[in-house]
Tab-separated table of C-alpha atoms and ligand atoms in Angstrom:
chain	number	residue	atom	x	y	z
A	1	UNK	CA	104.925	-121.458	148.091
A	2	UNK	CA	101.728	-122.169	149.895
A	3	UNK	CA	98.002	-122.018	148.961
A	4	UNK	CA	95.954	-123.339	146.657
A	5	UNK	CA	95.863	-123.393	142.810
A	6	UNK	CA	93.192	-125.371	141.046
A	7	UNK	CA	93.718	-128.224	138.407
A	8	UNK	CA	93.065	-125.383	135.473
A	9	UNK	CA	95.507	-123.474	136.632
A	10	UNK	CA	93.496	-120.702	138.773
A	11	UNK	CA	95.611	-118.208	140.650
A	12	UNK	CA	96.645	-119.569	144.335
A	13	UNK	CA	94.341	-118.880	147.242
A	14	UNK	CA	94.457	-119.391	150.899
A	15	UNK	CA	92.882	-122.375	152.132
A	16	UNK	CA	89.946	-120.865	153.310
A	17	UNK	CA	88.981	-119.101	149.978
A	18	UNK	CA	89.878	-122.491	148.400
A	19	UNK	CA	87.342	-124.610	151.222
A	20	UNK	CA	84.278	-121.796	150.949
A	21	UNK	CA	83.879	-121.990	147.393
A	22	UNK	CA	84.918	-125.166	146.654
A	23	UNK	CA	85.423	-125.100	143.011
A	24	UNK	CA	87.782	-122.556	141.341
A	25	UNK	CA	85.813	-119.406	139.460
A	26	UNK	CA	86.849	-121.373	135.970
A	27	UNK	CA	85.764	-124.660	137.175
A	28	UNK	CA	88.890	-126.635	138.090
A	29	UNK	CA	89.032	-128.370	141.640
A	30	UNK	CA	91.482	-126.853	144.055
A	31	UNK	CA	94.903	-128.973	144.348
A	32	UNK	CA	97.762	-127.948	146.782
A	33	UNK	CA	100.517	-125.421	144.912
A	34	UNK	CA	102.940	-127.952	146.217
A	35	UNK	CA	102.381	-131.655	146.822
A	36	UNK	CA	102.540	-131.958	150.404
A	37	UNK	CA	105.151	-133.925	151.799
A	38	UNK	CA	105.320	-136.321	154.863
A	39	UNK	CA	107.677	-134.776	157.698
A	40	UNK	CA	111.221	-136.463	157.331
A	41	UNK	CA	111.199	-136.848	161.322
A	42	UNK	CA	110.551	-140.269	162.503
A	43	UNK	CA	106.280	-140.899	163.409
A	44	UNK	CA	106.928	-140.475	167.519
A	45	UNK	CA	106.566	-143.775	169.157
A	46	UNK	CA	103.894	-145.396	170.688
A	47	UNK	CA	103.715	-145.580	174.747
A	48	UNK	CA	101.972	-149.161	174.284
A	49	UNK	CA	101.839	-151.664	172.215
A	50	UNK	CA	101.342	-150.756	168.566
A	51	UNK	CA	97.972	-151.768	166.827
A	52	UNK	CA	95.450	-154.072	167.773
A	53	UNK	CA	91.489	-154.226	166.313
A	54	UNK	CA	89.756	-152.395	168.864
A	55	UNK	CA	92.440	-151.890	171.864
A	56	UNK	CA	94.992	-148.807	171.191
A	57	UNK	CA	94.060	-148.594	167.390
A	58	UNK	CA	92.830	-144.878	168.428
A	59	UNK	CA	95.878	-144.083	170.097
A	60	UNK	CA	98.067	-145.054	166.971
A	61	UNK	CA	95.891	-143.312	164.762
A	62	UNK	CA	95.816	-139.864	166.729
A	63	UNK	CA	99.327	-140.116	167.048
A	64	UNK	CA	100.560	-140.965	162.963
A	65	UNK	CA	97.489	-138.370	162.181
A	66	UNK	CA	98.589	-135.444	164.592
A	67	UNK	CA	102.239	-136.195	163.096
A	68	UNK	CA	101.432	-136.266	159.121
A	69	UNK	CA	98.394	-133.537	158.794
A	70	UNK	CA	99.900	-130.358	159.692
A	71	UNK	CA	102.414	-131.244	156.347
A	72	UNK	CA	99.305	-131.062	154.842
A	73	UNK	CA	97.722	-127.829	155.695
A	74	UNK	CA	100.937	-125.627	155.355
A	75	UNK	CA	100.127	-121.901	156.180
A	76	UNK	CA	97.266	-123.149	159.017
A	77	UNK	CA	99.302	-123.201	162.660
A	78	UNK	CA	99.969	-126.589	163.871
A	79	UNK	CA	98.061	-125.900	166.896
A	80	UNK	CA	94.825	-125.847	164.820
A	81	UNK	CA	96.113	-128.675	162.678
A	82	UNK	CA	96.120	-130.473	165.920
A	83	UNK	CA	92.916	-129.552	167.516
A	84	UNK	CA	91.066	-130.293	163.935
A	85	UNK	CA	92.299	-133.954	163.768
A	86	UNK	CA	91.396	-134.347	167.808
A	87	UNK	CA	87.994	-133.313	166.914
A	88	UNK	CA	87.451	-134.960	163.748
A	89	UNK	CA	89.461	-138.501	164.128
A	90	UNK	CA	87.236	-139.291	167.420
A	91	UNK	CA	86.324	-143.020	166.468
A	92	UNK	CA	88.970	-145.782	165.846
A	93	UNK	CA	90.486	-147.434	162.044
A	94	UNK	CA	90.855	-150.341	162.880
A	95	UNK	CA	93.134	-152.657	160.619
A	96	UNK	CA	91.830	-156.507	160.723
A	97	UNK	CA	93.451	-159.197	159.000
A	98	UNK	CA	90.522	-161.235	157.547
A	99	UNK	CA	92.648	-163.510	155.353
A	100	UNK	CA	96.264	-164.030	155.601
A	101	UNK	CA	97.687	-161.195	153.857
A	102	UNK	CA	94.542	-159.124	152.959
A	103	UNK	CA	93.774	-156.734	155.728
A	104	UNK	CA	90.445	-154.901	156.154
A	105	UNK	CA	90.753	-150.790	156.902
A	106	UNK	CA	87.664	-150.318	158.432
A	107	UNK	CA	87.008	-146.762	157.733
A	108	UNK	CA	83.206	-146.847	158.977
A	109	UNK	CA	83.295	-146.581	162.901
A	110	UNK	CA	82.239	-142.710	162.593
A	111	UNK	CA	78.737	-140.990	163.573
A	112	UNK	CA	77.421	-142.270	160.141
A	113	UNK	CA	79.195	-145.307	159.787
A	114	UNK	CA	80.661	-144.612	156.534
A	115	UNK	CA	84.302	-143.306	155.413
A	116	UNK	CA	82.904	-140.071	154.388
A	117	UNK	CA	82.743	-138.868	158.601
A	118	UNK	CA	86.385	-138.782	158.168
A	119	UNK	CA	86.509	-136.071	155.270
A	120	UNK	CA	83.170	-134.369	156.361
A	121	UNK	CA	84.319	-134.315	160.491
A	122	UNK	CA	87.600	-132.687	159.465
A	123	UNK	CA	86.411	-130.234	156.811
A	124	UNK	CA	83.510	-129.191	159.220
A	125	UNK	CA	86.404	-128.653	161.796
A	126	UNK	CA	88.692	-126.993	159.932
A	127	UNK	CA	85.791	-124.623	158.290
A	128	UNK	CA	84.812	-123.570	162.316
A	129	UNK	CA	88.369	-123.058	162.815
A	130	UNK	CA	89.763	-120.816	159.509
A	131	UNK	CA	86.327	-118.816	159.982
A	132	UNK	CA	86.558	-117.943	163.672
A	133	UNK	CA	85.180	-114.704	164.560
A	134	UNK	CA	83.129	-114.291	161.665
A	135	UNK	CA	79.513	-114.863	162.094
A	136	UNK	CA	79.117	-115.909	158.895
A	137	UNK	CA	75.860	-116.950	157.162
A	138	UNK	CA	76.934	-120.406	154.847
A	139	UNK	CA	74.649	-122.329	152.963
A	140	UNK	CA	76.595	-126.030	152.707
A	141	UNK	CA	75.518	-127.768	149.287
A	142	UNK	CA	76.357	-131.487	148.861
A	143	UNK	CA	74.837	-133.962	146.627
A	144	UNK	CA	75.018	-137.441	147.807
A	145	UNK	CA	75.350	-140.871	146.097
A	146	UNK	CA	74.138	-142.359	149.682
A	147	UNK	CA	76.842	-141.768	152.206
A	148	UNK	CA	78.236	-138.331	151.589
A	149	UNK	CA	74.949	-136.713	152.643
A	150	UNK	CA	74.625	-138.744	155.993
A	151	UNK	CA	78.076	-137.231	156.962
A	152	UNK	CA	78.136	-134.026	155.949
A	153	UNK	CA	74.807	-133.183	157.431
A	154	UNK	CA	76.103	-134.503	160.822
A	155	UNK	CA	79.564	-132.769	160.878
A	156	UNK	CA	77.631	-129.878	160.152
A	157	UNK	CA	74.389	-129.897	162.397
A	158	UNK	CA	74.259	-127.156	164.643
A	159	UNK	CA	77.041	-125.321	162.864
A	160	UNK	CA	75.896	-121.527	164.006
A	161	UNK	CA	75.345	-119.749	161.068
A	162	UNK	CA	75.107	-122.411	158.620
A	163	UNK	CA	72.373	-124.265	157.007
A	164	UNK	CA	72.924	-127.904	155.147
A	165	UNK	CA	71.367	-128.527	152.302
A	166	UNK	CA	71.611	-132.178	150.604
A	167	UNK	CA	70.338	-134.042	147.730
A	168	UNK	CA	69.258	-137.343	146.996
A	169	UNK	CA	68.073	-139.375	144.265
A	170	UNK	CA	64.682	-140.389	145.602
A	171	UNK	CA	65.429	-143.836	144.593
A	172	UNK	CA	68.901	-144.551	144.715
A	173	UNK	CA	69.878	-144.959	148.770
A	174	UNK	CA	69.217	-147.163	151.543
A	175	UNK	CA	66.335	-146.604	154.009
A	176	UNK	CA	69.014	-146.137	156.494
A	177	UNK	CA	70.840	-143.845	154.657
A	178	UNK	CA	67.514	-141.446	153.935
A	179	UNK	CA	67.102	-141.365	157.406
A	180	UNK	CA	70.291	-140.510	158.436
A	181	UNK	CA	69.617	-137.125	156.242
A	182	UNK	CA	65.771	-136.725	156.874
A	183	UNK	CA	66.079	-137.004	160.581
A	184	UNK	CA	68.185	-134.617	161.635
A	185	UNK	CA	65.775	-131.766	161.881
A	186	UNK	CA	67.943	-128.530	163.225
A	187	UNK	CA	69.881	-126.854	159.730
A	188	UNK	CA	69.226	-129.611	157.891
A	189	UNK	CA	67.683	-129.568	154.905
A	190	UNK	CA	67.178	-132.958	152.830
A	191	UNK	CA	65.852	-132.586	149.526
A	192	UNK	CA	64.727	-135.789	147.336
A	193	UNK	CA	65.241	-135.438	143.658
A	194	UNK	CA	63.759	-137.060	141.290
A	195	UNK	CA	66.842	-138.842	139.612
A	196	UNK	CA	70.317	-140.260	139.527
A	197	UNK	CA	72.860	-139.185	141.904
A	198	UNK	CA	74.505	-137.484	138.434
A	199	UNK	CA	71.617	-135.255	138.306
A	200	UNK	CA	72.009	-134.285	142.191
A	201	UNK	CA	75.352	-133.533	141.063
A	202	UNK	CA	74.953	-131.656	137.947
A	203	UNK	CA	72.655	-129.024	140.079
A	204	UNK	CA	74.892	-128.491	142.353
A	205	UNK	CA	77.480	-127.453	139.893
A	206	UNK	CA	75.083	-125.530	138.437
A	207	UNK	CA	73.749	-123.866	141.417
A	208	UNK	CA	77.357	-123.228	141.799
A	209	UNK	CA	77.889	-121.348	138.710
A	210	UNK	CA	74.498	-119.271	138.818
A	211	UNK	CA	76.584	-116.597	140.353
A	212	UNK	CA	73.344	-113.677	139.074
A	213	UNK	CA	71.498	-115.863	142.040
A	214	UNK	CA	71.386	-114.257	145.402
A	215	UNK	CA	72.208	-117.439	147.023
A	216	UNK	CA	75.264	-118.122	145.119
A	217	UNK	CA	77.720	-116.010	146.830
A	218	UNK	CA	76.924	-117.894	150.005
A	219	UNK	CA	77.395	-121.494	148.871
A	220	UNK	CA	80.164	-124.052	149.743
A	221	UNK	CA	80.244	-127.129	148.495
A	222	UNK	CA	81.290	-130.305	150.866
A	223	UNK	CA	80.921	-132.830	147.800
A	224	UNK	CA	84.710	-134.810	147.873
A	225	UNK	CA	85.522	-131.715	145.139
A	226	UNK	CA	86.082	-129.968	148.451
A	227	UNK	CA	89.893	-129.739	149.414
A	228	UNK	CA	89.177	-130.242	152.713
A	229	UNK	CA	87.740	-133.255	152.055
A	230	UNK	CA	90.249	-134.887	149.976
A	231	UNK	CA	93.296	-134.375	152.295
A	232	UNK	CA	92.514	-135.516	155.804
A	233	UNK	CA	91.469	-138.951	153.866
A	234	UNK	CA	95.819	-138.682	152.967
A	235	UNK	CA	96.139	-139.611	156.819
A	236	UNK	CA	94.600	-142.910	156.753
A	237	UNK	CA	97.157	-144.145	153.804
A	238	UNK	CA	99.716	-143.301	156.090
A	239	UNK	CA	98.630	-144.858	159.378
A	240	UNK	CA	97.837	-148.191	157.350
A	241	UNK	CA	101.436	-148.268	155.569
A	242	UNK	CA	102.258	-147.372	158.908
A	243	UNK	CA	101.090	-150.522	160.808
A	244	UNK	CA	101.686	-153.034	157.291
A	245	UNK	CA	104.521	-151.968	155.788
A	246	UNK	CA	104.603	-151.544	152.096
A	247	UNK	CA	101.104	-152.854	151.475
A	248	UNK	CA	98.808	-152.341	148.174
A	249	UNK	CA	95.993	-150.807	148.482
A	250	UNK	CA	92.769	-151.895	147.330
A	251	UNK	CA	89.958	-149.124	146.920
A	252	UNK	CA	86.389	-148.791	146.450
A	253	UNK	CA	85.329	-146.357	143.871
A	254	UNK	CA	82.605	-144.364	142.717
A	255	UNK	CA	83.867	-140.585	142.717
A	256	UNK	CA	87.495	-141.301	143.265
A	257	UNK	CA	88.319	-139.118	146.199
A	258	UNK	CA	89.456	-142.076	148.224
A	259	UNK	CA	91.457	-143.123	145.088
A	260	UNK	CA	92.873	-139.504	144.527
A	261	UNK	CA	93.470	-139.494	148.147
A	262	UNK	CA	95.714	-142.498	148.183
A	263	UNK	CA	97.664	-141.303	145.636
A	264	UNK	CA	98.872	-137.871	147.243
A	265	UNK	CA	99.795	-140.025	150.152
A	266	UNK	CA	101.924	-142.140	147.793
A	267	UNK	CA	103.027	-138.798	146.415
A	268	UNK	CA	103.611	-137.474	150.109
A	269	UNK	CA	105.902	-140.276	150.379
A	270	UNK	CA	103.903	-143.215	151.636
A	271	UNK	CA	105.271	-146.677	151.147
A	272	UNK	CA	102.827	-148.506	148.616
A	273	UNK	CA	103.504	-151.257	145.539
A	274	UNK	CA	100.217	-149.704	143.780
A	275	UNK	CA	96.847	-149.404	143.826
A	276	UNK	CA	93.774	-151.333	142.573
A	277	UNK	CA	90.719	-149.264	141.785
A	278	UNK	CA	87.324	-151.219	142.636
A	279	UNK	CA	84.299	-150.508	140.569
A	280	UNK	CA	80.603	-151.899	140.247
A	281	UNK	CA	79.112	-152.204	136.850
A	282	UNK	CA	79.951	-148.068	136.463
A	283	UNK	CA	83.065	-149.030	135.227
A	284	UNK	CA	84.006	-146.037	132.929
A	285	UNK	CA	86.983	-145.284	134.453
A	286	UNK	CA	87.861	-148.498	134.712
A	287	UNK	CA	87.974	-149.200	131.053
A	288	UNK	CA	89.684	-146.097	130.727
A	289	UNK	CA	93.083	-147.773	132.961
A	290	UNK	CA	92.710	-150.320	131.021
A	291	UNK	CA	93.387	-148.393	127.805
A	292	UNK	CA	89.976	-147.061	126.637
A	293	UNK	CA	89.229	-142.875	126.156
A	294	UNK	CA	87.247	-142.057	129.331
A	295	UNK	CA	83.818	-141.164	128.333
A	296	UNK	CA	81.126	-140.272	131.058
A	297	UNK	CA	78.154	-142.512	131.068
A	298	UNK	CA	75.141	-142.733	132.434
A	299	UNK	CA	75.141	-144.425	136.210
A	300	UNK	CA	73.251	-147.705	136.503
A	301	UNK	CA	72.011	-148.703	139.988
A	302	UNK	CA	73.714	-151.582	141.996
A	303	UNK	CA	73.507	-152.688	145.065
A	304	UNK	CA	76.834	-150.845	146.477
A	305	UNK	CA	75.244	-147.520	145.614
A	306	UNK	CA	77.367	-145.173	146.545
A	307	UNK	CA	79.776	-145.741	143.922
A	308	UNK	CA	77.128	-145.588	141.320
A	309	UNK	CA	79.185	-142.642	139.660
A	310	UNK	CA	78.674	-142.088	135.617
A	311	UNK	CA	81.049	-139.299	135.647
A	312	UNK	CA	83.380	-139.150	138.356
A	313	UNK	CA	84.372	-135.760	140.008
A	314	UNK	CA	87.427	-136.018	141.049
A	315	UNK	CA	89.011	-137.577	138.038
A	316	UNK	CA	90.059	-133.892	136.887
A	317	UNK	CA	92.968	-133.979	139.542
A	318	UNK	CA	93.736	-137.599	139.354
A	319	UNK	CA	94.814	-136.545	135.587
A	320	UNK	CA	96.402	-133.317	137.293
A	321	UNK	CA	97.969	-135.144	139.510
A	322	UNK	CA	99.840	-137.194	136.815
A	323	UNK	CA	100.241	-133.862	134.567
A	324	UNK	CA	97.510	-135.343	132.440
A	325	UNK	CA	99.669	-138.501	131.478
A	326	UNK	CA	97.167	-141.600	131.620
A	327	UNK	CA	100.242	-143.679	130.964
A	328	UNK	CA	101.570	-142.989	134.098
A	329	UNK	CA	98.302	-143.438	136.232
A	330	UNK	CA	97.958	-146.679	134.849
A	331	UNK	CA	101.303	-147.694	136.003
A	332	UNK	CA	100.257	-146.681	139.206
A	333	UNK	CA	97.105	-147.844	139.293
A	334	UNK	CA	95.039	-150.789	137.789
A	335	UNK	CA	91.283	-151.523	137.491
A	336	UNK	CA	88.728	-154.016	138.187
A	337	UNK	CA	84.767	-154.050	137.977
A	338	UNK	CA	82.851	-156.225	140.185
A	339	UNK	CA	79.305	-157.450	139.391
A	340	UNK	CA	76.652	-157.237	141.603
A	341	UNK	CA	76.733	-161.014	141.579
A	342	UNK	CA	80.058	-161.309	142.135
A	343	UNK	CA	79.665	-159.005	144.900
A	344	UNK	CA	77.267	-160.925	146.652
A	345	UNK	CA	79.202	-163.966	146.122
A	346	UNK	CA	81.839	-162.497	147.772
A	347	UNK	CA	79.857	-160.864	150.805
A	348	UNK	CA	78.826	-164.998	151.424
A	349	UNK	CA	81.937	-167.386	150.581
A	350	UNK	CA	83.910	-164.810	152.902
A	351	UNK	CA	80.875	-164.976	155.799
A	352	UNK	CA	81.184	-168.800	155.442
A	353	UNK	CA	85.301	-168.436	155.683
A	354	UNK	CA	86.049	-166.528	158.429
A	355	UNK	CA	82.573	-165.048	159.781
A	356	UNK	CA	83.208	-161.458	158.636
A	357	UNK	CA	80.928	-159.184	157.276
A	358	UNK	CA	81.316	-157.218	154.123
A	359	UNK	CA	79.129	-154.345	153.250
A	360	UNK	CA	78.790	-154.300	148.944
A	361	UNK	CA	80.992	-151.833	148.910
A	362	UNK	CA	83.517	-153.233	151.107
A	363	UNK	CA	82.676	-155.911	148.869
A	364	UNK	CA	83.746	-155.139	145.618
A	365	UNK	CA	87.034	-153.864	146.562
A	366	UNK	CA	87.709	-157.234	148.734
A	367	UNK	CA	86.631	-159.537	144.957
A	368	UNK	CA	88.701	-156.914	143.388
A	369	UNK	CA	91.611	-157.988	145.861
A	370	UNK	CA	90.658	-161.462	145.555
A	371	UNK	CA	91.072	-161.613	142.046
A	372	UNK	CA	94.779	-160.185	142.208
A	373	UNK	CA	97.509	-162.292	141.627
A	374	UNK	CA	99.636	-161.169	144.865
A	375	UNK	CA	103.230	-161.661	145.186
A	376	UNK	CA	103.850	-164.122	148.747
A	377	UNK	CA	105.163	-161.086	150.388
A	378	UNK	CA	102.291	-158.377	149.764
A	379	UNK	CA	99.975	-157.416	151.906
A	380	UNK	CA	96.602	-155.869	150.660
A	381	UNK	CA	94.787	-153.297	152.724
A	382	UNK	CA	91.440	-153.425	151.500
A	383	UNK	CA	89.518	-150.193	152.038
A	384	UNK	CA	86.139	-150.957	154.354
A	385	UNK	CA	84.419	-148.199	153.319
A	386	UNK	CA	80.766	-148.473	155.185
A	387	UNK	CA	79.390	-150.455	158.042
A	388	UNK	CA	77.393	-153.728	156.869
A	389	UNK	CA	74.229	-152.899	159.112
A	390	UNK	CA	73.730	-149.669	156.708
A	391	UNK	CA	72.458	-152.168	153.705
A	392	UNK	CA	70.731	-154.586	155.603
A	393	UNK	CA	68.566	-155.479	152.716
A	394	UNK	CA	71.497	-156.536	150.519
A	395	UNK	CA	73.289	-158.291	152.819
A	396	UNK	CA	71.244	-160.429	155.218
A	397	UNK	CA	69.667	-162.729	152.554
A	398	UNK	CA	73.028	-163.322	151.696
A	399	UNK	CA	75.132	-164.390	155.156
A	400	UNK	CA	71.590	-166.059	156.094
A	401	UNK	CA	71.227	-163.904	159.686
A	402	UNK	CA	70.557	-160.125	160.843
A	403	UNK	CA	73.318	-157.869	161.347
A	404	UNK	CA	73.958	-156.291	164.552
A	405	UNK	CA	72.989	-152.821	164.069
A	406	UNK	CA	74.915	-150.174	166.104
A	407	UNK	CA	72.644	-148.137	168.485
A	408	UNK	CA	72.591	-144.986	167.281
A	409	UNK	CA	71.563	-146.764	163.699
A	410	UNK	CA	68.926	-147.833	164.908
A	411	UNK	CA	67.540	-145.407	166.897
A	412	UNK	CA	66.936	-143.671	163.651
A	413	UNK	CA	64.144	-145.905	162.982
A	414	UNK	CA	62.217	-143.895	165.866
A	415	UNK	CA	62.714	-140.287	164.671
A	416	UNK	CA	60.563	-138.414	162.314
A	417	UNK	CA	61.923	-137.793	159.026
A	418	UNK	CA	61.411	-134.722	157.193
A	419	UNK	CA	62.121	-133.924	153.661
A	420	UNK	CA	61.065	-132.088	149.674
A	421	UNK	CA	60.565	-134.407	146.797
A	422	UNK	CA	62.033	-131.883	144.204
A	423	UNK	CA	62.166	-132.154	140.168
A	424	UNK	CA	66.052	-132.344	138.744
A	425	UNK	CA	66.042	-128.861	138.104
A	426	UNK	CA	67.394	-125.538	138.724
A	427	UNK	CA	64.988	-124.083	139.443
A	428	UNK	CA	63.304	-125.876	141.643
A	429	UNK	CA	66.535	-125.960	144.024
A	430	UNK	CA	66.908	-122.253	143.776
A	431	UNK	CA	63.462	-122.369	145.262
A	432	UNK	CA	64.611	-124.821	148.208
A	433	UNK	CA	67.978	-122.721	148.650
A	434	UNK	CA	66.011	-119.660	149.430
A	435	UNK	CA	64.222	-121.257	152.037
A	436	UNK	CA	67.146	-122.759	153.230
A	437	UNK	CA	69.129	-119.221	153.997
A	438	UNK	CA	65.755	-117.418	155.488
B	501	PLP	C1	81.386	-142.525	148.654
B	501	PLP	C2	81.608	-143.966	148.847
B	501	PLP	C3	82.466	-144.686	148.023
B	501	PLP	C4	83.182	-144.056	146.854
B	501	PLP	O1	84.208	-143.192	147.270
B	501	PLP	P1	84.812	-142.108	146.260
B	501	PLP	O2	85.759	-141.336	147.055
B	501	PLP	O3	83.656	-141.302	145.766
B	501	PLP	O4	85.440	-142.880	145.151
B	501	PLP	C5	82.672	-146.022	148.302
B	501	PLP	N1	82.021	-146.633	149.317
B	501	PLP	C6	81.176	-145.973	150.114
B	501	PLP	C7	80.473	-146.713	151.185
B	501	PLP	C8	80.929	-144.623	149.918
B	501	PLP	O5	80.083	-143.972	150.720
C-alpha cells in the first residue's frame, strides 16, 4: 500500500494531493502509509575514492541519494525520482572531522546556505515534476523562523504559475537572511509581521483552514509540515552513516523536521546508536524527553534564531512515528539545551582549537555533542545546519576576525529589497494573498 495517510488518521492520498495541500483536511501532517524502507541491494560503488571534504563528496552523495530516494517516493517512477535528486542535490555535504570522533555534516553549501535548500530544492522539484502539464495557478505559503523563507523563495522563483509568499517576524532574522527574501523581486512576495515566528506560523495555519476564502483552495504550504520536505532530508542520514559507520547523530532543533527526519532514516534502516536533540533556551521539548508533559510556550529570541520554536510543528509525527509512546522516543532520543552563552563559548574555544567556524546553530548542536559522554568507539555527526557568514553579527566578535562571505551572499548587499510590514493577523494576510494571486 502506497500513498499518504496523515498522523490523524486521514484517508490515503497520492503524493501530489498530500504535497499541494500540505496539511490533511482534519489537521494532521501527512506521514507515508508505510515507513519507507532502504533498498536491500548493496549502495553501488564508487568509481573513485570514497569521501573527501570538498573533492568527490558530490559524487558520493548523488550516488547513495539516487540509490535510497526512489524507496522513498513509492508510486512516483524512478526516472523522476532520479531527475528530482539531480536537480535538487546540486551542491556538495561535505563530512569534516573537526575533532577526533565528532564529524561536522555541513548541510549549508546550497543557494541559501542553509539546510533548508535541501528540503525546499527537492520539494520545488518534485512539485514541477507530479504537476507537469498543468498550468496551474499555486500560491506557496511558508512562514519562516529565518532560514526556511530564504530557501523556499529561491527553489521556487520563477516557478511559472506560482507566486511565493513568506513571512517574517520583523525582528527576529538576520540582515542577511531578510535580504535573501526581500531581494528576490520576480514571484516573490516577503511580508514582515509584526511578531514571533509562532505568530507567522499560526496565520499560516489559519490561512490554511479559512477554506470560505477564495485564496484558500490555491494554497500549499512549504513549511517542514510539507511531506516533501521532510523526506529528501532522510537521504542525508543515510549518506553520513554511509561514509561513518554507525555514528550518533547530533541535531539542531527548532521545528524538528531534521529530528523527525533522522528518525525515518533510522526507521528506513539506517545504522545509528541514537540521537541527541539540540535546543537553545526554547527547550520545551526538551524537558519533555527528559520526562516533563510537553506544553507549548512562548519562543524567546536567541542568537541561533531559527530554532526559536515555542511550539514545534512537526512534533505531531515524531509522536506518530512512535505510535504516541514518549517512552520509546526517549529511548531513542535524548535532549540537551544550550545557552546562548554557552553557545558562544563554544563558537570560540572550538575557533581557538582547530580554526573552524561554527554558525550558533551549528553551535548548539556541537556543545550539545560536547557535553556527551561518548563511548571510545562512537563517532558523532554533528548536523551543520547554516553557513557562519549568514550571522555575521553573532559570530565575528566572538572568533575575533570577519568571515569570508560567499559571493553570491554578498552580492545581496547590492540589490534592492522589497517588502509589507503587516500586523499578525488574518486579515491583513488575506489582504497580501490577494495581491499575491492577481
Ligand atoms: C530551520 C533550522 C533549524 C531547525 O530545524 P528544524 O527542522 O525546524 O528542527 C536549525 N538550524 C537552522 C540553521 C535552521 O535554519
Amino acid at each position: 500500500m502506497s500513498g499518504y495517510t496523515t498522523t490523524r488518521g486521514g484517508r490515503a492520498v497520492p503524493l501530489k494531493e498530500a504535497i499541494l495541500r500540505g496539511l490533511g483536511p482534519e489537521g494532521g501532517l501527512y506521514v507515508p502509509v508505510a515507513i519507507p524502507m532502504l533498498p536491500n541491494t548493496e549502495v553501488p560503488p564508487a568509481p573513485g575514492m570514497l569521501t573527501s571534504p570538498d573533492g568527490d563528496g558530490c559524487d558520493t552523495l548523488l550516488r547513495i541519494a539516487k540509490w535510497a530516494a526512489p524507496a522513498l517516493f513509492p508510486g512516483v517512477p524512478r526516472a523522476t525520482v532520479t531527475r528530482v535528486v539531480e536537480r535538487s542535490l546540486t551542491f556538495p555535504i561535505p563530512l569534516v572531522e573537526v575533532e577526533a570522533g565528532r564529524f561536522v555534516l555541513e548541510l549549508f553549501h546550497g543557494p541559501t546556505h542553509a539546510f533548508k535548500d535541501v528540503g525546499a530544492r527537492f520539494m520545488a522539484a518534485l512539485m514541477e515534476e507530479v504537476d507537469e502539464g498543468e498550468p496551474a495557478s499555486r500560491i506557496v505559503l511558508v512562514a519562516t523562523s529565518g532560514d526556511t523563507g530564504g530557501a523556499v523563495a529561491d527553489a521556487f522563483r520563477g516557478l511559472a504559475g506560482t507566486s511565493v509568499v513568506v513571512l517574517f517576524p520583523v525582528d527576529g532574522i538576520s540582515a542577511r537572511q531578510r535580504r535573501q527574501m526581500t531581494t528576490l523581486g520576480e514571484n516573490v512576495h516577503a511580508l514582515a509581521v509584526r511578531g514571533t515566528f509562532d505568530d507567522c506560523q499560526r496565520l499560516v495555519k489559519e490561512a490554511f483552514l479559512s477554506t470560505t476564502e477564495s485564496v484558500a483552495h490555491r494554497l500549499t504550504s512549504a513549511n517542514s509540515i510539507n511531506v516533501a520536505r521532510l523526506l529528501p532530508q532522510i537521504l542525508y542520514y543515510v549518506y553520513a552513516a554511509h561514509v561513518v559507520p554507525r555514528p550518533r547523530f547530533v541535531v539542531p532543533s527548532g521545528n524538528l523536521g531534521n529530528l523527525c527526519a533522522g528518525l525515518m532514516a533510522m526507521r528506513a534502516g539506517v545504522q545509528t546508536t541514537g540521537f541527541i536533540a539540540a535546543a537553545n533556551a526554547n527547550r520545551g521539548f526538551i524537558d519533555f524527553l527528559n520526562g516533563a508533559d510537553f506544553e507549548s510556550r512562548a519562543s524567546v529570541t536567541t542568537s541561533s534564531n531559527a530554532m526559536d520554536v515555542g511550539s514545534p510543528s512537526n512534533l505531531e509525527r515524531l509522536l506518530w512515528l512512535y505510535g504516541g509512546d514518549a517512552h520509546a522516543l526517549r529511548r531513542d532520543v535524548t535532549g540537551v539545551s544550550v545557552s546562548d552563552e554557552s553557545a558562544t563559548e563554544c563558537i570560540a574555544d572550538v575557533y581557538r582549537a582547530t580554526g573552524y567556524i561554527l554558525d550558533p546553530h551549528s553551535a548548539v548542536a556541537y556543545e550539545a555533542a560536547r557535553r556527551h559522554d561518548a563511548p571510545s568507539n562512537e563517532a558523532l555527526v554533528i548536523l551543520a545546519t547554516a553557513h557562519p557568514a549568514k550571522f555575521p553579527e553573532s559570530v565575528e566578535d566572538v572568533i575575533g576576525r570577519a568571515i569570508p562571505v560567499p559571493p553570491d551572499l554578498a552580492a545581496l548587499e547590492h540589490r534592492a529589497e522589497r517588502m509589507e510590514t503587516i500586523a499578525p493577523t488574518l486579515a491583513a494576510l488575506l489582504v497580501e494573498l490577494e495581491k499575491a494571486s492577481t
